[in-house]
GROMACS .gro file of C-alpha atoms in nm:
model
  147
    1UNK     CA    1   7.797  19.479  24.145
    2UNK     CA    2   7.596  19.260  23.897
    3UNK     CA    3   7.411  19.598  23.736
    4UNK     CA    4   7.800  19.719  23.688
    5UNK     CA    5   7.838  19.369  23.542
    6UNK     CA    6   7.609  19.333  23.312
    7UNK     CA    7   7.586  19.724  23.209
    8UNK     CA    8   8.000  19.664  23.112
    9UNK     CA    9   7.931  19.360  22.914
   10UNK     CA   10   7.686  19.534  22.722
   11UNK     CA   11   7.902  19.803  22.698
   12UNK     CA   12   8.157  19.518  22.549
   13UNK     CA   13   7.969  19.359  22.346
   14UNK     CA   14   7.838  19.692  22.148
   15UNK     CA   15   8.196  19.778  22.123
   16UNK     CA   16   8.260  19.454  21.987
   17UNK     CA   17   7.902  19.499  21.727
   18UNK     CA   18   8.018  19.830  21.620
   19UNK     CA   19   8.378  19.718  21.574
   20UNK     CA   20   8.260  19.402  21.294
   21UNK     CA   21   8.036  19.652  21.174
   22UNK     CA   22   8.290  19.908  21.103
   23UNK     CA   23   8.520  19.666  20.958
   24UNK     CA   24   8.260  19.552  20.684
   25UNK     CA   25   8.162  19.917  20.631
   26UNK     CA   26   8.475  20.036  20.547
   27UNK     CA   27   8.588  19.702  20.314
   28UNK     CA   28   8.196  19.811  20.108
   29UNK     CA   29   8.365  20.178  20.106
   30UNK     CA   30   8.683  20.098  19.945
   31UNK     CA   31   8.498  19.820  19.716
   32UNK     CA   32   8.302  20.083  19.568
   33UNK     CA   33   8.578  20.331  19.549
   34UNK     CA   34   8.845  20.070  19.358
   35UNK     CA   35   8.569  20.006  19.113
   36UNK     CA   36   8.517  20.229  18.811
   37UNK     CA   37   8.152  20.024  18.734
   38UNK     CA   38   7.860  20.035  18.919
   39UNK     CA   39   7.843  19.735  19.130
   40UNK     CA   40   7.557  19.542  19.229
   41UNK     CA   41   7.461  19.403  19.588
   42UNK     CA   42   7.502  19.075  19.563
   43UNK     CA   43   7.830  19.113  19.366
   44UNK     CA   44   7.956  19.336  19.682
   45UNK     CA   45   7.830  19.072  19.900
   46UNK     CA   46   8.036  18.815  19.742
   47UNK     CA   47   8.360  19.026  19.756
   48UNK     CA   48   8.305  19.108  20.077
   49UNK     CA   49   8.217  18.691  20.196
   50UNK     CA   50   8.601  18.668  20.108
   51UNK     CA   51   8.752  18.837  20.401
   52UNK     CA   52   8.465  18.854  20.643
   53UNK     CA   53   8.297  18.535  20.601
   54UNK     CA   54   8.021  18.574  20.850
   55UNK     CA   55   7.904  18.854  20.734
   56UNK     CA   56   7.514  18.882  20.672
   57UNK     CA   57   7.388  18.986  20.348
   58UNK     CA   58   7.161  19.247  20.537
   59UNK     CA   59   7.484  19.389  20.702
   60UNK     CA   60   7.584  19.493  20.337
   61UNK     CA   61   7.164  19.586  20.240
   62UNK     CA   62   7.190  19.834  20.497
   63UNK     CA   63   7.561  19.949  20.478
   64UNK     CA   64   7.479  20.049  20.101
   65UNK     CA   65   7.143  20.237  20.240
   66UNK     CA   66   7.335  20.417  20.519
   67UNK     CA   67   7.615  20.503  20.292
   68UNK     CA   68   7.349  20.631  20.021
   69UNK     CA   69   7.172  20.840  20.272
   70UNK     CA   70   7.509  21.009  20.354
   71UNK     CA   71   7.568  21.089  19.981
   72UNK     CA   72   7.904  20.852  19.977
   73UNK     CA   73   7.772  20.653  19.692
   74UNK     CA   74   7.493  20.653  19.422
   75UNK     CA   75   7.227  20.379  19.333
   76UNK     CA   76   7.197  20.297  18.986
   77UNK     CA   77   6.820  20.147  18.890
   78UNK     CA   78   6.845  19.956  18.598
   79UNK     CA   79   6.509  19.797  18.480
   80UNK     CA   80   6.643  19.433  18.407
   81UNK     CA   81   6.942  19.433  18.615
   82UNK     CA   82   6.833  19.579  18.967
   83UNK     CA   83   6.997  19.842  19.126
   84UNK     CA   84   7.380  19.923  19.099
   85UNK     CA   85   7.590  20.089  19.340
   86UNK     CA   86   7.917  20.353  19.236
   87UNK     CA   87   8.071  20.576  19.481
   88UNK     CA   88   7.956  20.944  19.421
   89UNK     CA   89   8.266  21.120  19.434
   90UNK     CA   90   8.333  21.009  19.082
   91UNK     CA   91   8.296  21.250  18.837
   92UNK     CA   92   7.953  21.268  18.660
   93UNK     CA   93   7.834  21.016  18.417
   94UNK     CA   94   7.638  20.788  18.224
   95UNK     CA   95   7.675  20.440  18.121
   96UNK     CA   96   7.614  20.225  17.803
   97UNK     CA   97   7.596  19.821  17.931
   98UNK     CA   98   7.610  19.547  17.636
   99UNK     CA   99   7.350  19.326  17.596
  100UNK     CA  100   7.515  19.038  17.560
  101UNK     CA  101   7.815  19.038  17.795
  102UNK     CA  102   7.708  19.308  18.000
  103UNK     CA  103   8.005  19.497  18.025
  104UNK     CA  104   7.924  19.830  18.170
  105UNK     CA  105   8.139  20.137  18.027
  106UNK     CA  106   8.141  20.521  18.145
  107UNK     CA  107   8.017  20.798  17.919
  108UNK     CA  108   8.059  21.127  18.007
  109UNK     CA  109   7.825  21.421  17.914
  110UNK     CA  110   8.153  21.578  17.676
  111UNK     CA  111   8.147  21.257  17.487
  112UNK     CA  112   7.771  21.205  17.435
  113UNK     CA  113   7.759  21.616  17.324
  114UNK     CA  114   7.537  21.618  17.619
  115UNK     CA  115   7.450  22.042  17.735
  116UNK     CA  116   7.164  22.109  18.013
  117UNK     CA  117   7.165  22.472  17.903
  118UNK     CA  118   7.024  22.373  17.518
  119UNK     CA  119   6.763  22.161  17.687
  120UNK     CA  120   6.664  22.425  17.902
  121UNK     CA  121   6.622  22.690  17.635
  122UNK     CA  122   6.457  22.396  17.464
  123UNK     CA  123   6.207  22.268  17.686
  124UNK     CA  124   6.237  22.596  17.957
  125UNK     CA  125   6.271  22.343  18.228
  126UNK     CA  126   6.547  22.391  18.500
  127UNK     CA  127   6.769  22.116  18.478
  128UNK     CA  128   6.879  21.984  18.839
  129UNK     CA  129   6.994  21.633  18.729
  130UNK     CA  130   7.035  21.397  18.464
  131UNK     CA  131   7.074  21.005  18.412
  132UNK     CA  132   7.123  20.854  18.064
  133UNK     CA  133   7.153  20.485  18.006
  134UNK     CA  134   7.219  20.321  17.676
  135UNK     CA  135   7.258  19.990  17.556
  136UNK     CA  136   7.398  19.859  17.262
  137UNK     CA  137   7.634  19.548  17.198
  138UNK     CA  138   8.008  19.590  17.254
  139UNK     CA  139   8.296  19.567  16.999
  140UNK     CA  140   8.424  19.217  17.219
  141UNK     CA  141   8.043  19.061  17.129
  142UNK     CA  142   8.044  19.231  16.809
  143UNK     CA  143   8.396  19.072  16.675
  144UNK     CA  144   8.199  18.757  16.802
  145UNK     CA  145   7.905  18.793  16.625
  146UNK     CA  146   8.082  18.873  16.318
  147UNK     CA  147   8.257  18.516  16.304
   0.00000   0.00000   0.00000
């Protein structure tokens, strides 16, 4: 009787882990999904303290890791700013971030001129991916700077 016990409370109380766990998982999916910039992890964190306070910044550490392993979303390294998250089902693209506000907007590879197939015959290597960042100050800081 007390093994039945205790194996249903466990039983319970994963439930009950995997349930919370679930929850925050899918409020870091559709984060990432409503936002068209990359989004950092303490930034998610924060949105995500809003509706489930008790949350544990390593809930969302690992929730971005598991979702990156299963190709839902894409880290961003940027040398200064850390790491970024976007989900990956957005089309491809690059992204030029301001250095004073830090505004982050979308390029994509039609707008920069960007073609893999004159690099190739360029350089002969086999393109299988490619990240550009720029940065640059934008017209918001520029009117600014102009005063």
């Amino acid at each position: 009787m007390q093994k039945y016990l205790i194996t249903s409370i466990f039983l319970i109380m994963n439930k009950v882990k995997r349930n919370r766990s679930t929850k925050t998982k899918e409020a870091v999916e559709q984060i990432l999904q409503a936002f068209s910039a990359p989004i950092s992890l303490n930034d998610l964190y924060q949105f995500i303290k809003v509706s489930l306070p008790k949350t544990a910044f390593s809930t969302i550490f690992r929730i971005t890791n598991q979702l990156e392993s299963e190709g839902k979303i894409n880290r961003i390294d940027w040398r200064e700013r850390g790491s970024r998250f976007e989900w990956a089902a957005m089309p491809h693209h690059h992204h030029i971030v301001c250095q004073i506000c830090h505004v982050i907007t979308d390029l994509s590879d039609e707008s920069l001129n960007f073609d893999d197939t004159k690099i190739e015959k360029v350089t002969g290597y086999k393109i299988k991916n490619h990240s550009i960042e720029l940065e640059g100050i934008c017209p918001q800081c520029l009117k600014k700077l102009d005063k």
